[in-house]
Amino acid sequence: MGLEAVTTDDADEAVAALQADPTGFRAVILDYLMPERTGPDVLRDLRRFSDVDVFLSSGFAPGELADLGVHEEFAGFLPKPYRFEEFRRLLERES
Protein backbone atom coordinates (compact mmCIF):
# COMPACT_ATOMS: atom_id res chain seq x y z
CA MET A 1 0.00 0.00 0.00
CA GLY A 2 3.04 2.25 0.07
CA LEU A 3 2.75 2.89 3.79
CA GLU A 4 5.42 2.54 6.44
CA ALA A 5 4.31 0.94 9.70
CA VAL A 6 5.53 2.34 12.99
CA THR A 7 5.08 0.11 16.00
CA THR A 8 5.48 0.97 19.65
CA ASP A 9 5.83 -1.08 22.80
CA ASP A 10 2.97 0.63 24.63
CA ALA A 11 0.32 3.32 24.36
CA ASP A 12 2.43 6.06 25.98
CA GLU A 13 5.19 5.48 23.44
CA ALA A 14 2.62 5.71 20.62
CA VAL A 15 1.31 9.03 21.96
CA ALA A 16 4.87 10.36 22.23
CA ALA A 17 5.69 9.27 18.64
CA LEU A 18 2.64 11.03 17.25
CA GLN A 19 3.23 14.10 19.38
CA ALA A 20 6.78 14.34 18.04
CA ASP A 21 5.45 14.28 14.45
CA PRO A 22 1.71 15.08 14.50
CA THR A 23 1.37 15.39 10.72
CA GLY A 24 3.65 12.49 9.82
CA PHE A 25 1.09 9.73 10.31
CA ARG A 26 -1.80 8.83 8.04
CA ALA A 27 -3.58 6.62 10.56
CA VAL A 28 -3.32 5.04 14.00
CA ILE A 29 -4.69 1.65 14.98
CA LEU A 30 -5.44 1.17 18.66
CA ASP A 31 -6.57 -1.96 20.40
CA TYR A 32 -9.47 -1.51 22.77
CA LEU A 33 -7.63 -3.20 25.64
CA MET A 34 -3.94 -2.50 26.19
CA PRO A 35 -1.80 -2.84 29.30
CA GLU A 36 -2.65 0.05 31.64
CA ARG A 37 -4.82 1.97 29.10
CA THR A 38 -7.75 1.58 26.75
CA GLY A 39 -8.04 2.71 23.15
CA PRO A 40 -10.58 5.44 24.00
CA ASP A 41 -8.25 6.76 26.72
CA VAL A 42 -5.35 6.99 24.27
CA LEU A 43 -7.62 8.59 21.65
CA ARG A 44 -8.40 11.42 24.09
CA ASP A 45 -4.66 12.06 24.49
CA LEU A 46 -4.08 12.03 20.73
CA ARG A 47 -6.90 14.48 20.08
CA ARG A 48 -5.10 17.12 22.14
CA PHE A 49 -2.63 17.67 19.29
CA SER A 50 -3.66 15.63 16.22
CA ASP A 51 -6.69 14.95 14.04
CA VAL A 52 -5.17 11.83 12.45
CA ASP A 53 -7.60 9.02 11.61
CA VAL A 54 -7.67 6.62 14.58
CA PHE A 55 -9.13 3.16 14.10
CA LEU A 56 -10.19 0.86 16.89
CA SER A 57 -9.36 -2.83 16.70
CA SER A 58 -10.76 -5.42 19.08
CA GLY A 59 -11.93 -8.96 19.55
CA PHE A 60 -15.06 -7.48 21.13
CA ALA A 61 -18.06 -7.08 18.83
CA PRO A 62 -19.09 -3.50 18.00
CA GLY A 63 -22.27 -3.92 20.08
CA GLU A 64 -20.25 -5.01 23.10
CA LEU A 65 -18.02 -1.95 22.74
CA ALA A 66 -21.06 0.32 22.52
CA ASP A 67 -22.28 -1.23 25.77
CA LEU A 68 -18.90 -0.36 27.29
CA GLY A 69 -19.34 3.29 26.31
CA VAL A 70 -17.07 3.29 23.27
CA HIS A 71 -18.48 5.93 20.93
CA GLU A 72 -18.18 6.82 17.29
CA GLU A 73 -15.10 8.99 17.86
CA PHE A 74 -13.00 6.49 15.93
CA ALA A 75 -12.59 6.70 12.15
CA GLY A 76 -13.51 3.03 11.88
CA PHE A 77 -13.54 -0.36 13.51
CA LEU A 78 -11.38 -3.35 12.60
CA PRO A 79 -12.66 -6.54 14.26
CA LYS A 80 -10.08 -9.15 15.22
CA PRO A 81 -8.93 -11.33 13.72
CA TYR A 82 -8.66 -9.47 10.45
CA ARG A 83 -6.97 -10.09 7.14
CA PHE A 84 -4.90 -7.68 5.10
CA GLU A 85 -7.78 -7.08 2.65
CA GLU A 86 -10.06 -5.87 5.46
CA PHE A 87 -7.32 -3.57 6.71
CA ARG A 88 -6.68 -2.22 3.20
CA ARG A 89 -10.38 -1.54 2.55
CA LEU A 90 -10.69 0.33 5.83
CA LEU A 91 -7.73 2.61 5.06
CA GLU A 92 -8.80 3.16 1.46
CA ARG A 93 -12.27 4.16 2.54
CA GLU A 94 -10.74 6.92 4.68
CA SER A 95 -8.51 8.29 1.91
XYZ file of C-alpha atoms in Angstrom:
95
model
C 0.000 0.000 0.000
C 3.040 2.251 0.070
C 2.746 2.889 3.789
C 5.419 2.539 6.437
C 4.307 0.938 9.698
C 5.527 2.336 12.986
C 5.082 0.110 16.004
C 5.481 0.966 19.647
C 5.832 -1.078 22.804
C 2.971 0.631 24.627
C 0.324 3.325 24.364
C 2.425 6.058 25.980
C 5.191 5.484 23.438
C 2.624 5.714 20.621
C 1.309 9.031 21.956
C 4.869 10.356 22.226
C 5.687 9.272 18.637
C 2.637 11.029 17.255
C 3.226 14.103 19.382
C 6.782 14.338 18.044
C 5.453 14.284 14.446
C 1.714 15.085 14.504
C 1.368 15.387 10.722
C 3.652 12.492 9.820
C 1.087 9.733 10.314
C -1.795 8.826 8.042
C -3.580 6.618 10.563
C -3.321 5.044 14.000
C -4.694 1.654 14.978
C -5.438 1.169 18.661
C -6.566 -1.963 20.396
C -9.473 -1.511 22.768
C -7.632 -3.200 25.641
C -3.944 -2.501 26.194
C -1.799 -2.844 29.302
C -2.647 0.048 31.643
C -4.815 1.967 29.105
C -7.746 1.581 26.747
C -8.038 2.712 23.153
C -10.583 5.443 24.000
C -8.251 6.761 26.719
C -5.352 6.989 24.269
C -7.616 8.594 21.652
C -8.398 11.423 24.093
C -4.657 12.058 24.485
C -4.080 12.025 20.728
C -6.904 14.482 20.082
C -5.100 17.124 22.142
C -2.634 17.666 19.288
C -3.657 15.634 16.225
C -6.686 14.945 14.039
C -5.168 11.831 12.452
C -7.604 9.019 11.612
C -7.674 6.624 14.582
C -9.128 3.162 14.100
C -10.186 0.860 16.891
C -9.360 -2.829 16.701
C -10.758 -5.420 19.076
C -11.927 -8.955 19.551
C -15.062 -7.475 21.126
C -18.065 -7.083 18.828
C -19.094 -3.497 18.000
C -22.275 -3.917 20.075
C -20.248 -5.008 23.100
C -18.019 -1.953 22.735
C -21.065 0.319 22.518
C -22.281 -1.234 25.773
C -18.897 -0.356 27.292
C -19.340 3.293 26.310
C -17.067 3.292 23.271
C -18.475 5.928 20.934
C -18.179 6.820 17.289
C -15.097 8.991 17.865
C -12.996 6.493 15.931
C -12.592 6.695 12.150
C -13.514 3.026 11.877
C -13.545 -0.360 13.515
C -11.379 -3.353 12.602
C -12.657 -6.543 14.257
C -10.079 -9.149 15.217
C -8.931 -11.332 13.716
C -8.661 -9.475 10.445
C -6.972 -10.093 7.135
C -4.903 -7.677 5.099
C -7.782 -7.080 2.653
C -10.059 -5.869 5.462
C -7.320 -3.573 6.712
C -6.679 -2.217 3.197
C -10.378 -1.536 2.549
C -10.687 0.333 5.832
C -7.735 2.615 5.062
C -8.796 3.157 1.455
C -12.271 4.163 2.541
C -10.744 6.922 4.684
C -8.515 8.286 1.907
